[in-house]
mmCIF file of C-alpha atoms in Angstrom:
data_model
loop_
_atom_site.group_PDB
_atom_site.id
_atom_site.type_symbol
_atom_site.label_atom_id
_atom_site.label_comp_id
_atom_site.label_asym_id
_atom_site.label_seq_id
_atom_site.Cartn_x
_atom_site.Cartn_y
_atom_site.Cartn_z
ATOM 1 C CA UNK A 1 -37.581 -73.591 -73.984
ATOM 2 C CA UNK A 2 -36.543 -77.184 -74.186
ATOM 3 C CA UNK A 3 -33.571 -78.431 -76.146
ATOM 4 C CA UNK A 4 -36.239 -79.939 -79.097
ATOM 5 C CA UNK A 5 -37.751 -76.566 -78.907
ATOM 6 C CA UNK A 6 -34.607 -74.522 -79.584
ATOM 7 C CA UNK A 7 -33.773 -77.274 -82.723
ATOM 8 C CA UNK A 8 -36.922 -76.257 -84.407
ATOM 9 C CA UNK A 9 -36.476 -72.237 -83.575
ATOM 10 C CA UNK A 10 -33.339 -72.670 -85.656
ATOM 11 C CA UNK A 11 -34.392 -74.890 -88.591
ATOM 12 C CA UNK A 12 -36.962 -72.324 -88.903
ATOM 13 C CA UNK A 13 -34.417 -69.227 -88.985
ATOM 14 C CA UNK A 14 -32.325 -71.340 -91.285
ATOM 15 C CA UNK A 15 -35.910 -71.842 -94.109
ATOM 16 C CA UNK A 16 -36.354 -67.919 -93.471
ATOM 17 C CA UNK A 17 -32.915 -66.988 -94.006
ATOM 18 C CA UNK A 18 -32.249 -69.164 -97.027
ATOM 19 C CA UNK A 19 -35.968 -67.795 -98.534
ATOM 20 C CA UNK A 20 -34.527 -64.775 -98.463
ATOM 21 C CA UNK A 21 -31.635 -65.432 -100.851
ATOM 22 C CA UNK A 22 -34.079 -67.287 -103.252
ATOM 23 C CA UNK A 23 -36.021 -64.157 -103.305
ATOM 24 C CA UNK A 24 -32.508 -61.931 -103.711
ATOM 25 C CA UNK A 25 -31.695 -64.146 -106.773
ATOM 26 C CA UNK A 26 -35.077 -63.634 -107.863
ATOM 27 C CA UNK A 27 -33.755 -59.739 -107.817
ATOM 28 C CA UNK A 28 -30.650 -60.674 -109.884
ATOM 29 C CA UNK A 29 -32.605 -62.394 -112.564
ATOM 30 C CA UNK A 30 -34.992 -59.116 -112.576
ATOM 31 C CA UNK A 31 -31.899 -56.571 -112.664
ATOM 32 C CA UNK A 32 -30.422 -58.443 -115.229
ATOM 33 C CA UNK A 33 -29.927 -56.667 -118.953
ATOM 34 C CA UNK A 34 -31.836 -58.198 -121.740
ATOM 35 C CA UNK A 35 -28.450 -58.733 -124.036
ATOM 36 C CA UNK A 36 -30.564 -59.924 -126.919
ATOM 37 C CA UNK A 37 -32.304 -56.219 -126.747
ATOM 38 C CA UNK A 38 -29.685 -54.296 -125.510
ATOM 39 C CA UNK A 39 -27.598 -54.618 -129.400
ATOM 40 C CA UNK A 40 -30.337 -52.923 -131.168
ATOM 41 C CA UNK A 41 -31.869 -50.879 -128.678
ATOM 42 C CA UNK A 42 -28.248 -49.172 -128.158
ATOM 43 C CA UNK A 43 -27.615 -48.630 -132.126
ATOM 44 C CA UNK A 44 -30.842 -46.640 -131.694
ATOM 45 C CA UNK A 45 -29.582 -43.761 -129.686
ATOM 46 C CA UNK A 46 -28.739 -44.936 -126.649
ATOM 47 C CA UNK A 47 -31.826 -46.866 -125.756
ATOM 48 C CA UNK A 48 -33.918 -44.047 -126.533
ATOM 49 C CA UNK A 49 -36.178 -44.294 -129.651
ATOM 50 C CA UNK A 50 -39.126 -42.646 -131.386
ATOM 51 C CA UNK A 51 -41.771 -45.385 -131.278
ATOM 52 C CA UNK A 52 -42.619 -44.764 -134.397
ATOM 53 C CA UNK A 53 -39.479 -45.754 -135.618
ATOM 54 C CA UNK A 54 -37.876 -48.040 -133.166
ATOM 55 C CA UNK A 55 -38.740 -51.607 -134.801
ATOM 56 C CA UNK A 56 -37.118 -50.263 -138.237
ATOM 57 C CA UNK A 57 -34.117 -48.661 -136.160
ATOM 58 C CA UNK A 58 -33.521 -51.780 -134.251
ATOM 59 C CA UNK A 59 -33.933 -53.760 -137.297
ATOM 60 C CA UNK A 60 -31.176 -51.729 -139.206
ATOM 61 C CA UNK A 61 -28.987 -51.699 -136.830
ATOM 62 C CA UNK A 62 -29.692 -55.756 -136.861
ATOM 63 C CA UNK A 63 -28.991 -55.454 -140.550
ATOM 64 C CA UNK A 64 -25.528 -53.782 -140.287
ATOM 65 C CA UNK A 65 -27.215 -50.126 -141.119
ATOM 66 C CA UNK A 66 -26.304 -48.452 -137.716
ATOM 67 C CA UNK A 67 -24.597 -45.420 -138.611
ATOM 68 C CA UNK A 68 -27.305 -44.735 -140.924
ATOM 69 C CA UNK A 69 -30.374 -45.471 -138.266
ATOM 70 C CA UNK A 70 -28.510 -43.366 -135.843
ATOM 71 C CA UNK A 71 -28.547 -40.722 -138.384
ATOM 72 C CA UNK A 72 -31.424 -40.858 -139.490
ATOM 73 C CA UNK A 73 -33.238 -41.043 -136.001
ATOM 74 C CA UNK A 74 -30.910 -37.986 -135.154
ATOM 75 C CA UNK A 75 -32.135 -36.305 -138.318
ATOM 76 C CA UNK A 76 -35.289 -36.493 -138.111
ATOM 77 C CA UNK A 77 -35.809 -34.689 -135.138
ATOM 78 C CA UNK A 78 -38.765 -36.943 -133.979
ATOM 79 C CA UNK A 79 -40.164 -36.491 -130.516
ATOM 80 C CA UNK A 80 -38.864 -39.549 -128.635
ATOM 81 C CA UNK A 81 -41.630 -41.196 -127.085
ATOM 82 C CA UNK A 82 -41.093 -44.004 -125.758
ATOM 83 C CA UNK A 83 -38.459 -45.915 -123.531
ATOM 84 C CA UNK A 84 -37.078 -49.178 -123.985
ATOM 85 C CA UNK A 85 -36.756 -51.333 -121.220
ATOM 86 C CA UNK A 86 -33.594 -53.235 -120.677
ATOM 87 C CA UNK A 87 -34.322 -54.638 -117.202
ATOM 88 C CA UNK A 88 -37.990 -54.568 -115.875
ATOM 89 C CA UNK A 89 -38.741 -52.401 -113.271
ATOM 90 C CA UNK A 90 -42.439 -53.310 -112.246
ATOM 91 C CA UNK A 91 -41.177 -57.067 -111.866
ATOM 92 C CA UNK A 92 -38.302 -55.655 -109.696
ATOM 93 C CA UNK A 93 -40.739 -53.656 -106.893
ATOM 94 C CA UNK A 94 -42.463 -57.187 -106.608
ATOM 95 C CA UNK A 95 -39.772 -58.960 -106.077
ATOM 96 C CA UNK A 96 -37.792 -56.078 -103.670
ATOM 97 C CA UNK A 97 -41.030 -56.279 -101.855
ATOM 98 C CA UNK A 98 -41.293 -59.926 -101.138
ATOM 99 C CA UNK A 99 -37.283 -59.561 -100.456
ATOM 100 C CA UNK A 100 -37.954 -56.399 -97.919
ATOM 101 C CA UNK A 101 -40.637 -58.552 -96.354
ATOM 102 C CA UNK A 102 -38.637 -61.597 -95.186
ATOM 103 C CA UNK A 103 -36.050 -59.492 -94.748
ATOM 104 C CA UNK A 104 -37.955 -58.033 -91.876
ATOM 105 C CA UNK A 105 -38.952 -61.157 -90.798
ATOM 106 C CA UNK A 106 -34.795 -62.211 -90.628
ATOM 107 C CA UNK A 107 -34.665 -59.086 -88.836
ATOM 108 C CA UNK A 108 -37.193 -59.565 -86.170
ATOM 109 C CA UNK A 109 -36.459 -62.722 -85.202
ATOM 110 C CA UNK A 110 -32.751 -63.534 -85.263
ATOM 111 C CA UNK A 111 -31.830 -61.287 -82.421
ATOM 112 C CA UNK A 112 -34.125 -63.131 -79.997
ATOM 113 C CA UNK A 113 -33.111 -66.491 -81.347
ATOM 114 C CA UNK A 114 -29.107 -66.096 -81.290
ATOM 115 C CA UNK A 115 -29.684 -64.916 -77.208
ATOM 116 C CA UNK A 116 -31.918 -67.973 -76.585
ATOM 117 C CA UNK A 117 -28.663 -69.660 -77.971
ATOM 118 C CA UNK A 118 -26.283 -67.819 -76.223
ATOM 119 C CA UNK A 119 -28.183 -68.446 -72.888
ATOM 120 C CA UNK A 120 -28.625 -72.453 -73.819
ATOM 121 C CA UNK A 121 -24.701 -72.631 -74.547
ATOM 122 C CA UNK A 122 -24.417 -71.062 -70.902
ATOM 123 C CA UNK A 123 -26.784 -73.861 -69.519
ATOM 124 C CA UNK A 124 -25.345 -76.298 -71.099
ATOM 125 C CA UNK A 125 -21.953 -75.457 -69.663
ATOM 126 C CA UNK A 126 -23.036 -75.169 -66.328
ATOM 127 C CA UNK A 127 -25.113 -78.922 -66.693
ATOM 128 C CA UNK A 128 -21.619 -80.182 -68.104
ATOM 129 C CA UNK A 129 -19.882 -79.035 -65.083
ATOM 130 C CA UNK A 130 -22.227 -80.226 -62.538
ATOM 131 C CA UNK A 131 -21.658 -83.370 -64.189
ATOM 132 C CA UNK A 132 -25.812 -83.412 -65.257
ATOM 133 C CA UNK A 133 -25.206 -84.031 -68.600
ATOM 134 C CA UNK A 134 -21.696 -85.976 -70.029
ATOM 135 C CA UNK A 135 -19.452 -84.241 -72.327
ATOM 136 C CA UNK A 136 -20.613 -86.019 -75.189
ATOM 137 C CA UNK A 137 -24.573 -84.657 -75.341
ATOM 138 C CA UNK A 138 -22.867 -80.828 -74.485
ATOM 139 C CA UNK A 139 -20.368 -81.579 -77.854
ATOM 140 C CA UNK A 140 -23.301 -82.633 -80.028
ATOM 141 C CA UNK A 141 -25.773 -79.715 -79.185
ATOM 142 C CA UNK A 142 -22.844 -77.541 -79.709
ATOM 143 C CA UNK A 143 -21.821 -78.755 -82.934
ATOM 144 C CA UNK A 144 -25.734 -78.246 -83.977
ATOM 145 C CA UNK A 145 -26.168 -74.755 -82.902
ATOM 146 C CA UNK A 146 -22.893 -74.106 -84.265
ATOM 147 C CA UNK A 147 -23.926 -75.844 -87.369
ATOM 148 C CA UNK A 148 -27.114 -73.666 -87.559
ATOM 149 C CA UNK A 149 -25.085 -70.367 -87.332
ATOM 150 C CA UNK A 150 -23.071 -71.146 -90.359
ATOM 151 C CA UNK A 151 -25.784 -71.738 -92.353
ATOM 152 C CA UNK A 152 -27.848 -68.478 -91.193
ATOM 153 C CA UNK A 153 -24.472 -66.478 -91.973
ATOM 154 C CA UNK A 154 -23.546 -68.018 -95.447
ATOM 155 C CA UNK A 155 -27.505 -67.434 -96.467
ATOM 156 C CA UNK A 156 -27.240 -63.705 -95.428
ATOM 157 C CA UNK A 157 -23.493 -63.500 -96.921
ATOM 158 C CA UNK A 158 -24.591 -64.760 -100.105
ATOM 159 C CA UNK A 159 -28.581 -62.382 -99.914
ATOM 160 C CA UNK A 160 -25.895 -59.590 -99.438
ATOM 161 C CA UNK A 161 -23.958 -60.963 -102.464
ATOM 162 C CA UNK A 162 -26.523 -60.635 -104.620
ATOM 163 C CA UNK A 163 -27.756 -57.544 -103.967
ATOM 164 C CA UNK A 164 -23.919 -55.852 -104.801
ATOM 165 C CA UNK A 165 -25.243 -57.539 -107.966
ATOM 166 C CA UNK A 166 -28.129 -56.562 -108.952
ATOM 167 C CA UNK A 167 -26.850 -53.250 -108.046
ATOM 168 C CA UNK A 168 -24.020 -53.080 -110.294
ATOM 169 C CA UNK A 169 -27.196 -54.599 -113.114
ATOM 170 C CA UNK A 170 -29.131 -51.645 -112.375
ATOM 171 C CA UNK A 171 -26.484 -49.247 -112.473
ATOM 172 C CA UNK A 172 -25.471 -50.597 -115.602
ATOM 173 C CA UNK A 173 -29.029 -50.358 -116.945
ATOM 174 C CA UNK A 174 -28.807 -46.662 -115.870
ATOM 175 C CA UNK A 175 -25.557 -46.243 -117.666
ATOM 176 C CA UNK A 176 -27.433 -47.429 -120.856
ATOM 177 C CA UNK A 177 -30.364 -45.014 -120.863
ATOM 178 C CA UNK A 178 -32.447 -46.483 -118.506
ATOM 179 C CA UNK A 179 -34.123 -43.904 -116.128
ATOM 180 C CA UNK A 180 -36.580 -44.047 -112.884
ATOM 181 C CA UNK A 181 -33.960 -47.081 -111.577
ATOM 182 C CA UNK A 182 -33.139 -44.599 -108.085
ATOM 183 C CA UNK A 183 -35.882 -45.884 -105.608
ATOM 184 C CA UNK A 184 -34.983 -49.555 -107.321
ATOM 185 C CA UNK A 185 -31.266 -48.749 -106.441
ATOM 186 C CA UNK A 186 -31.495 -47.539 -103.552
ATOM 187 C CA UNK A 187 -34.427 -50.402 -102.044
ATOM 188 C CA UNK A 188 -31.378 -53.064 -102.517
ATOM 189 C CA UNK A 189 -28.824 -50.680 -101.314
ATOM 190 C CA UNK A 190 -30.686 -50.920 -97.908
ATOM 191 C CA UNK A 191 -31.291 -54.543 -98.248
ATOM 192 C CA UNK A 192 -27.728 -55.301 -98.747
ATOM 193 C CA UNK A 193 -26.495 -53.547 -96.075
ATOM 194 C CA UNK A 194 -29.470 -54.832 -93.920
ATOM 195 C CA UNK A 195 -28.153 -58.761 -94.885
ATOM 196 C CA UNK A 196 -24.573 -57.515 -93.663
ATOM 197 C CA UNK A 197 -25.399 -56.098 -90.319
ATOM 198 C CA UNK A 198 -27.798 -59.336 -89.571
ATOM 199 C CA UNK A 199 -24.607 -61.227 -90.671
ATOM 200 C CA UNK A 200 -22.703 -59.057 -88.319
ATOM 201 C CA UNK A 201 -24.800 -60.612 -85.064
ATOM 202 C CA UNK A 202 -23.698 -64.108 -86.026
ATOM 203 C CA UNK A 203 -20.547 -65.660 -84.121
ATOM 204 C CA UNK A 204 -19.757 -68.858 -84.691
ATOM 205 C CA UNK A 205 -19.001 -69.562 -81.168
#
């Protein structure tokens, strides 16, 4: 692989990694609690309303009556059928899924691309000490791949950022009433530990 060869391998890497932590904020967004819902939803039992009744609880609990809608849903004794959403968990599988699949994509190919760097760092050595190339073309390739390794690192440091968040989102959702939020929990888990051990490959040289 020639030198221009390699510089295109790792702008490439670079687009892939830093897709992936659009699609991780996409994730954050997702995760994030509705805070214009969650102050009536809560006053209605914890999230969890009769649908019958859930505009006029919310909208007593709006009005300053949220003792009395608590009471009254409590009272009632009406079979609570419905849920109310306070992060959306059928846009979150989309967007874990487009996360999960450049993900693997990161995965895949940075192993193969950080050894063809490796081994061009070694060439280029070697062509600096036969005296085949001057000091100054070794420098500036250097600099570049070690240029391209910070970026690939701070992308996957900040993929893996976002996850923790959208995380501690989710398990705040769950902490509100939200249920069927394990699978979601658990898909970022993965993917933030995934982002840290790609991050782990990376030295800076």
């Amino acid at each position: 692989m020639s030198f221009q060869d390699g510089f295109q391998d790792e702008t490439i890497m670079v687009e892939q990694a830093r897709a992936l932590d659009e699609l991780m904020q996409d994730i954050v967004r997702s995760s994030t609690i509705k805070h214009a819902a969650v102050g009536a939803a809560v006053g209605c039992g914890l999230v969890v309303v009769a649908g019958s009744n859930a505009a006029g609880c919310a909208k007593a609990a709006a009005a300053g009556g949220l003792v009395g809608a608590i009471s009254g849903n409590i009272s009632g004794k009406r079979k609570v059928n419905q849920r109310v959403e306070l992060v959306s968990a059928n846009a979150l599988v989309r967007s874990i899924r487009k996360s999960n699949d450049k993900l693997g994509q990161v995965n895949e190919n940075l192993p193969a691309m950080l050894a063809r760097q490796d081994d061009e760092v070694k060439t280029l050595k070697d062509l600096k000490a036969s005296g085949s190339i001057d000091t100054k073309v070794y420098q500036m390739r250097l600099a570049a791949i070690r240029e391209n390794r910070a970026k690939l690192a701070q992308a996957l440091l900040l993929s893996s950022q976002q996850a923790s968040t959208a995380k501690d989102n989710l398990h705040e959702a769950a902490s509100q009433g939200q249920s069927g939020l394990e699978w979601h929990i658990n898909a970022i888990d993965q993917m933030e530990r995934e982002t840290l051990s790609a991050r782990s490959l990376i030295s800076l040289l």
